[in-house]
Coordinates of N, CA and C and ligand atoms in Angstrom, one line a residue:
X1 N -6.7 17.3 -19.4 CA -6.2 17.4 -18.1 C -5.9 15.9 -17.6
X2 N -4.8 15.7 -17.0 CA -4.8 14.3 -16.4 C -5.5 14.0 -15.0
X3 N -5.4 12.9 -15.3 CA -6.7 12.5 -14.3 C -6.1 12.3 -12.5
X4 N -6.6 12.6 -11.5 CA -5.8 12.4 -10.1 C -5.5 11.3 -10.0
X5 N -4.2 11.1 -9.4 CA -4.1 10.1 -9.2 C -4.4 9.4 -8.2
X6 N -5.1 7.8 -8.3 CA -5.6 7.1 -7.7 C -4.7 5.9 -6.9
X7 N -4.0 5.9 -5.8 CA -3.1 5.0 -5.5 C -4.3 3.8 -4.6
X8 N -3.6 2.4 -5.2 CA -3.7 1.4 -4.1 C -2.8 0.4 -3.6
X9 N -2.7 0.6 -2.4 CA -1.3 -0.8 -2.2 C -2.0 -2.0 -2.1
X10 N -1.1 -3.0 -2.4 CA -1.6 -4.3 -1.8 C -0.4 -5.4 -1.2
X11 N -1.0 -5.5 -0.2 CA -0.3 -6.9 0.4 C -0.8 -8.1 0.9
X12 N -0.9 -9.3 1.6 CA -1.1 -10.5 1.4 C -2.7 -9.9 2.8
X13 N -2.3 -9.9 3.7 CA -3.4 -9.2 4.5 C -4.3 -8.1 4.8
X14 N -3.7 -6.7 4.5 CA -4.1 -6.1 4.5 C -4.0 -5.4 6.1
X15 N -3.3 -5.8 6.6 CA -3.5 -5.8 8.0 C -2.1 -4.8 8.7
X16 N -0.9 -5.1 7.8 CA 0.2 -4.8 8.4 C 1.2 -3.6 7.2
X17 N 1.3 -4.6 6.2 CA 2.3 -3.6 5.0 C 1.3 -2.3 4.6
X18 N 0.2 -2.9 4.0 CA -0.5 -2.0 3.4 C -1.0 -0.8 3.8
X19 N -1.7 -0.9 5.0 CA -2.3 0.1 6.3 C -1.1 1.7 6.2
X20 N -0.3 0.6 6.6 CA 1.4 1.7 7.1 C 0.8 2.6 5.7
X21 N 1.5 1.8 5.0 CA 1.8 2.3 3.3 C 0.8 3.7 2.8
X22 N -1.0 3.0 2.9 CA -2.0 4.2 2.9 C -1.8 4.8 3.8
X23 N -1.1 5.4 5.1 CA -1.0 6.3 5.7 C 0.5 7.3 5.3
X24 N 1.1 6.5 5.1 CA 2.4 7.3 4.6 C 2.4 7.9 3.9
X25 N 1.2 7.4 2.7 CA 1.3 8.5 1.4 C -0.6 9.2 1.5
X26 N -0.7 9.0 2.4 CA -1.7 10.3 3.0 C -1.5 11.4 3.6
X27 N -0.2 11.2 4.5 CA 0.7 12.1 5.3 C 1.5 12.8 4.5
X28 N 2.0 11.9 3.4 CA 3.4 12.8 2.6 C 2.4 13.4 1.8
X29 N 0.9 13.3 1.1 CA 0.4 14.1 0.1 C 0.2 14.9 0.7
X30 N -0.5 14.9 2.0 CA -1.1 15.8 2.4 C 0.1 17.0 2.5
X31 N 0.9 16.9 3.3 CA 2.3 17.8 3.5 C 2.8 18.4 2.0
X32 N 2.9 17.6 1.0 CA 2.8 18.2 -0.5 C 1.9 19.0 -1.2
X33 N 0.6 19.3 -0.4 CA -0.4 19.4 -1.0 C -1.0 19.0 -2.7
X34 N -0.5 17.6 -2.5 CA -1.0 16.9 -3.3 C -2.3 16.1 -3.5
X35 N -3.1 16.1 -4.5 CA -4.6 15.7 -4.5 C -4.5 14.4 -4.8
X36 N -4.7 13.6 -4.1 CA -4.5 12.4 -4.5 C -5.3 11.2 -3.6
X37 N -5.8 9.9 -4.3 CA -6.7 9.5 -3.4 C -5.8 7.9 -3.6
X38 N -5.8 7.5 -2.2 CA -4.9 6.9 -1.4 C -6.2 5.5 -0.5
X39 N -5.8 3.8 -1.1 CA -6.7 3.1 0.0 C -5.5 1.5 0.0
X40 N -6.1 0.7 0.3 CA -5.1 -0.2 0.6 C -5.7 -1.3 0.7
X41 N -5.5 -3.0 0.4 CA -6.2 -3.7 0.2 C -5.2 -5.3 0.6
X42 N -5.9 -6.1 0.7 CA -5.2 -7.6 0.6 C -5.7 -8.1 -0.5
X43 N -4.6 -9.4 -0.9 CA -5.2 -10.2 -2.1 C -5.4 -11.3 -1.3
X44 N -5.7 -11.6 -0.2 CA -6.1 -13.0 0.8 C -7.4 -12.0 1.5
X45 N -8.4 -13.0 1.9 CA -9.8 -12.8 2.7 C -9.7 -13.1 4.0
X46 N -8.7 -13.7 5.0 CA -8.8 -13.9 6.2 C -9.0 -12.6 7.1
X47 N -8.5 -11.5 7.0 CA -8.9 -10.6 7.8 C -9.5 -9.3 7.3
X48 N -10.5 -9.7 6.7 CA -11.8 -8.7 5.8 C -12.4 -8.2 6.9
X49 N -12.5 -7.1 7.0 CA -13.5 -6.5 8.0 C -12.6 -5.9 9.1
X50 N -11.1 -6.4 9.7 CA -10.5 -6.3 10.6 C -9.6 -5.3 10.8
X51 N -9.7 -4.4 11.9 CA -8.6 -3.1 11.9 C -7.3 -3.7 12.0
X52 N -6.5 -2.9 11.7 CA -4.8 -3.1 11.2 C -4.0 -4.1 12.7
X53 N -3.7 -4.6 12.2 CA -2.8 -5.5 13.5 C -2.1 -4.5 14.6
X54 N -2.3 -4.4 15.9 CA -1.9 -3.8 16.4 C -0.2 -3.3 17.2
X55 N 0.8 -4.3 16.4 CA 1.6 -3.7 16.2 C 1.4 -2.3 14.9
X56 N 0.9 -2.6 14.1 CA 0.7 -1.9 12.7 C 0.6 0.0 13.7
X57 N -1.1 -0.6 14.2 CA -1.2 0.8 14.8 C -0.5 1.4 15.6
X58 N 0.7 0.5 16.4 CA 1.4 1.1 17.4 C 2.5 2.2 16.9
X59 N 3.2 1.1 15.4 CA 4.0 2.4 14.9 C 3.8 3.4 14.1
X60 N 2.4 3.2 13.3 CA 1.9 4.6 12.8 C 1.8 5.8 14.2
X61 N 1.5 5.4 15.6 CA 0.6 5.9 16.3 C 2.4 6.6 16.9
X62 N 3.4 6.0 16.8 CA 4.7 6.8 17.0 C 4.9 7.4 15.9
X63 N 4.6 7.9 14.5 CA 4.6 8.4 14.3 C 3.9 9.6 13.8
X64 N 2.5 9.2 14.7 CA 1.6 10.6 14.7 C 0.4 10.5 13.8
X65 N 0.2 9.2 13.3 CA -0.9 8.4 12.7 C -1.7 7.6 13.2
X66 N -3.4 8.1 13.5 CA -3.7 7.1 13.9 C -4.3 6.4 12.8
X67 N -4.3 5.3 12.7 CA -5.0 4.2 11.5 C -6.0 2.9 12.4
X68 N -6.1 3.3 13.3 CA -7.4 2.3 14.0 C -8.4 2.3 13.1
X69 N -8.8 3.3 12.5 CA -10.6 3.5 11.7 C -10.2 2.6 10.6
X70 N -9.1 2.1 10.1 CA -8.9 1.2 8.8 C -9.9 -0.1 9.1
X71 N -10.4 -0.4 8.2 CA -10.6 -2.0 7.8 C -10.2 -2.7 6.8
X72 N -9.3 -3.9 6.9 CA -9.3 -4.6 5.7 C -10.5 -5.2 4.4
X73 N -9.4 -5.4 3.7 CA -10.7 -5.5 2.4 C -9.8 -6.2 1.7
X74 N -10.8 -7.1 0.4 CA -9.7 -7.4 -0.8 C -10.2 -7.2 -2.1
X75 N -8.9 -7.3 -2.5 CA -8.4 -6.9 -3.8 C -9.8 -7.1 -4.7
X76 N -10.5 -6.4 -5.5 CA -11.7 -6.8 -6.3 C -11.3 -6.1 -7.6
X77 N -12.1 -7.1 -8.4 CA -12.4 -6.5 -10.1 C -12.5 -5.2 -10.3
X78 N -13.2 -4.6 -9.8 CA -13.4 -3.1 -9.9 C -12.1 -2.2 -9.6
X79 N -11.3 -2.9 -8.9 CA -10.1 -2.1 -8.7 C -9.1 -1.6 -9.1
X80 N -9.1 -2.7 -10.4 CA -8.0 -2.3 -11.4 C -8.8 -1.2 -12.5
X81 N -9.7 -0.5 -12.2 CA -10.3 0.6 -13.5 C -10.3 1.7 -12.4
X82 N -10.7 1.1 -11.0 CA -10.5 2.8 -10.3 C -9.7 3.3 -10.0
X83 N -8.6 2.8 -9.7 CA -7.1 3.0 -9.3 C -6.3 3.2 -10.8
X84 N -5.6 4.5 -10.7 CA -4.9 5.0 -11.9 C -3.4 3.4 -11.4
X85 N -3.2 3.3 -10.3 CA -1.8 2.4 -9.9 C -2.1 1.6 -8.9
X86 N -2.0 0.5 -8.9 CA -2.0 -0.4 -8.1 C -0.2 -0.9 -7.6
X87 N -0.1 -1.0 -6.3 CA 1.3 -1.0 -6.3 C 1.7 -2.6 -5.0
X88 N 2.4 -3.5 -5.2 CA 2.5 -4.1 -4.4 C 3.5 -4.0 -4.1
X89 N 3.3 -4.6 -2.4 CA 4.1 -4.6 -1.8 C 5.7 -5.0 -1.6
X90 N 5.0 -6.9 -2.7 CA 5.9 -7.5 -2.7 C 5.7 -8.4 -4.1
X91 N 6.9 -9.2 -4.5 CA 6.5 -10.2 -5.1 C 5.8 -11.5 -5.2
X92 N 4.7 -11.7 -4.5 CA 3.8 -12.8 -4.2 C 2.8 -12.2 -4.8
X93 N 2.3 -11.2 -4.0 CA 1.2 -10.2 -4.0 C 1.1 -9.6 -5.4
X94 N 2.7 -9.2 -6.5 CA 2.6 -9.0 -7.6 C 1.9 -9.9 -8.6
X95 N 2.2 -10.9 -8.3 CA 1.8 -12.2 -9.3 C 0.9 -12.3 -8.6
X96 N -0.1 -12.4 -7.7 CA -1.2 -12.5 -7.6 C -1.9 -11.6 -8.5
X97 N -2.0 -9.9 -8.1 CA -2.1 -9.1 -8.8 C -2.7 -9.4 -10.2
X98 N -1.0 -9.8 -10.6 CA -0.9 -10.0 -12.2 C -2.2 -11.1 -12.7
X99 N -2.0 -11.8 -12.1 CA -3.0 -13.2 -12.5 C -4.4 -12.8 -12.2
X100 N -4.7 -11.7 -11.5 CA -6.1 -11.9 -11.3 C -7.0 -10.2 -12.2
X101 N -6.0 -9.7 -13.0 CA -6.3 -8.9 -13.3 C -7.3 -8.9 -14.6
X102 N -8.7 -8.2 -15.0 CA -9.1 -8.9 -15.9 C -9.2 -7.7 -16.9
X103 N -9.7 -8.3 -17.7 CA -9.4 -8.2 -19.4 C -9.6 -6.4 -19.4
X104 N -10.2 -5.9 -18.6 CA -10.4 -4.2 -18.9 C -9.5 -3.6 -17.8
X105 N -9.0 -4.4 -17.6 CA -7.7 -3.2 -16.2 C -7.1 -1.9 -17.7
X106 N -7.2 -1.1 -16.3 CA -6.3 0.6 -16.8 C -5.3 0.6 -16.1
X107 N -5.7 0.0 -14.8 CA -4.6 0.6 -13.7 C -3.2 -0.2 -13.8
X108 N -2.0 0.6 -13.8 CA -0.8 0.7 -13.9 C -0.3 -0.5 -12.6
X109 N 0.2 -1.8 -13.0 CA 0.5 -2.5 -11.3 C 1.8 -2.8 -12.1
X110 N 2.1 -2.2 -10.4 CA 3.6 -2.0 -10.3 C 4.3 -2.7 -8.9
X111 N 5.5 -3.1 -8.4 CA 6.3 -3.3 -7.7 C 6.3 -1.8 -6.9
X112 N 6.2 -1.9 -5.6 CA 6.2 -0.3 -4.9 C 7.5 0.0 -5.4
X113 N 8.7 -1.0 -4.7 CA 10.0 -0.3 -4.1 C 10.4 -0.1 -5.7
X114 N 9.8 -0.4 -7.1 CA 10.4 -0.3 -8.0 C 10.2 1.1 -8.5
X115 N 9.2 2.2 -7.7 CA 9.5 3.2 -7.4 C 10.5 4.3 -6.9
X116 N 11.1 3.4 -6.0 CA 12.4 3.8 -5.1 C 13.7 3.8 -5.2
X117 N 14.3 5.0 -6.1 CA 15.3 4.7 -6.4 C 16.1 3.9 -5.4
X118 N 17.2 2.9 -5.7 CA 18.0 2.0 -5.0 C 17.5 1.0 -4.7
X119 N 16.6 1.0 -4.9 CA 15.7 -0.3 -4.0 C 15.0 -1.2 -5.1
X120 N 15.1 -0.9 -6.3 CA 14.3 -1.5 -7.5 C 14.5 -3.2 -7.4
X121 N 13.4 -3.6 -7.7 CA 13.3 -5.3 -7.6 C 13.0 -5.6 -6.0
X122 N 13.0 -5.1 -5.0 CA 12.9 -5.6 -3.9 C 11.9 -5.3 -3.3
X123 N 11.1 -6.4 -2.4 CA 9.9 -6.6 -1.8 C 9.9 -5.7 -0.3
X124 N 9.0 -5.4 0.4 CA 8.8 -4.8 1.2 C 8.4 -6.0 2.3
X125 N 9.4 -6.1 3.5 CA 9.6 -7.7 4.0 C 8.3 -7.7 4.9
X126 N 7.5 -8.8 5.3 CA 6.4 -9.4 5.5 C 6.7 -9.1 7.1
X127 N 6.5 -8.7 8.0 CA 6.7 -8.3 9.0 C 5.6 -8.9 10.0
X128 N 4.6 -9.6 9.6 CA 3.5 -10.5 10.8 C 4.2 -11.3 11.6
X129 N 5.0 -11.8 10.9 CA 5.6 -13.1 12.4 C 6.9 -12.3 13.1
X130 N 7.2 -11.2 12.5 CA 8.6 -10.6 13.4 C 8.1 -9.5 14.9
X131 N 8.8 -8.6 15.4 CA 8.6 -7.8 16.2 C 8.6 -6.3 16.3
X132 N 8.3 -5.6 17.2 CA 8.3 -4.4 16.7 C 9.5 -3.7 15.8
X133 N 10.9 -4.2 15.9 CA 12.0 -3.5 14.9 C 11.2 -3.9 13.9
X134 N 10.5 -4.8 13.0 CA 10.7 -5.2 11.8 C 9.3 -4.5 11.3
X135 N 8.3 -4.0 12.2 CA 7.1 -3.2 11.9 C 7.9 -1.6 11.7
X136 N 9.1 -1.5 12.5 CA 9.6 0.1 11.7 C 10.2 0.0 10.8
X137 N 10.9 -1.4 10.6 CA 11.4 -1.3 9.6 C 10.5 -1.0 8.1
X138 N 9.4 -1.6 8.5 CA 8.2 -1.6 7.2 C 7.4 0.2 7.1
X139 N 7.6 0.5 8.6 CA 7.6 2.3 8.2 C 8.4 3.3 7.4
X140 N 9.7 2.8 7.4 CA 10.6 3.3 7.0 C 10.7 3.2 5.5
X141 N 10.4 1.7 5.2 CA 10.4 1.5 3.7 C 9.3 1.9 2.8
X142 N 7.8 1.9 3.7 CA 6.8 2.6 2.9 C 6.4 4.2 3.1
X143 N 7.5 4.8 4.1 CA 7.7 6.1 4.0 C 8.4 6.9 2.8
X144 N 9.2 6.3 2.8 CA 10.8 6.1 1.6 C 9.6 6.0 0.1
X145 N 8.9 5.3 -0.3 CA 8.1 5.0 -1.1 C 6.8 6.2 -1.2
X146 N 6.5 6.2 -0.2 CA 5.6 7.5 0.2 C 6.3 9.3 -0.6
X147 N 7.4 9.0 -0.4 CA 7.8 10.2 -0.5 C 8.4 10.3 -2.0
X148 N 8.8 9.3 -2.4 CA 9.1 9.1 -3.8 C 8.3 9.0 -4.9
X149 N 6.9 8.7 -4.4 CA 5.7 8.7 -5.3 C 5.0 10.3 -5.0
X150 N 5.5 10.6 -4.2 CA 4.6 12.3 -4.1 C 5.2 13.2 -4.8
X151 N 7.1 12.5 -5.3 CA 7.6 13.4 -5.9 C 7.4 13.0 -7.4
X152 N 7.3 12.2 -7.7 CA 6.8 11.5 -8.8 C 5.3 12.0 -9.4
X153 N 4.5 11.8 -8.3 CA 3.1 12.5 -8.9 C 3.2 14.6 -9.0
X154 N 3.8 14.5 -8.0 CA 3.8 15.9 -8.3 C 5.0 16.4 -9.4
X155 N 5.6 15.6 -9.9 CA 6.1 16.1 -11.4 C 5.6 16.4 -12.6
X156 N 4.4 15.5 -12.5 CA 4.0 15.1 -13.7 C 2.6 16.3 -14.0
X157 N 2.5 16.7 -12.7 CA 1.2 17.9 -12.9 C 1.2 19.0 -13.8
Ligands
LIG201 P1 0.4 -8.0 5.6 O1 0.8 -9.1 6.7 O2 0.3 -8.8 4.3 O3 1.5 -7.0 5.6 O4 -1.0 -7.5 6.1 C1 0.2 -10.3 6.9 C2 -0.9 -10.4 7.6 C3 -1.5 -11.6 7.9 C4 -0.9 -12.7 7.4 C5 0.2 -12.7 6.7 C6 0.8 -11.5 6.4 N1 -1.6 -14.0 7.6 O5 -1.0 -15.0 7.3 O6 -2.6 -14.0 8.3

């Protein structure tokens, strides 16, 4: 039997890309009735401990998500054996990823949008210093991602 799949995103904080992203494909599994376990992490330590930037929760919370109970965390050793896929956000975060991975990783790290059809090679843009369009804009892109990995996991069942 194959084993559930274990998603984790990662972005530089943990605060803004990521959050969205674990809620999007908690909402699309859930709507698929897909079994699947879903968390979200940074590969930087400045905001460990900290709920999601509150643009973050403003536009999960338009669209019917709350993500206040999140706390950030980072990326740790153990992560790459519990997580069937590790997926970043972006290209920084990849090569972080890549470089910190150690010698027993299982888990599959991948580029998200390289999931998405049309979108392949392209980062999911950093959205902390912009304003609320550029926080929907990062809903839209890890929904789009959300939905293409639920159809993807649920193929393979
Ligand atoms: P995130 O956004 O990686 O999507 O969570 C950022 C959050 C914080 C910082 C940068 C990006 N920062 O520089 O503190």
């Amino acid at each position: 039997m194959r084993r559930r799949p274990a998603v984790l995103f990662v972005c530089l904080g943990n605060i803004c890309r990521s959050p969205l992203a674990e809620a999007a494909l908690r909402s699309a599994a859930s709507r698929a009735g897909l079994d699947i376990a879903v968390d979200s992490a940074g590969t930087g330590n400045w905001h460990v401990g900290n709920p999601p930037d509150r643009r973050a929760q403003a536009t999960a919370l338009r669209h019917g998500i709350d993500i206040s109970r999140l706390r950030a965390r980072q990326v740790e050793s153990a992560d790459y054996t519990r997580f069937s896929h590790i997926f970043a956000l972006d290209h920084d975060n990849l090569r972080t990823l890549r470089m910190r991975a150690p010698p027993n990783a299982t888990a599959e790290v991948a580029l998200l949008l390289d999931w998405v059809a049309g979108r392949v090679g392209m980062s999911v843009a950093d959205p902390y210093h912009g304003g609320s369009a550029d926080f929907e804009k990062t809903w839209q892109d890890v929904s789009a991602a959300a939905e293409a990995l639920v159809a993807r996991f649920s193929s393979r069942a």
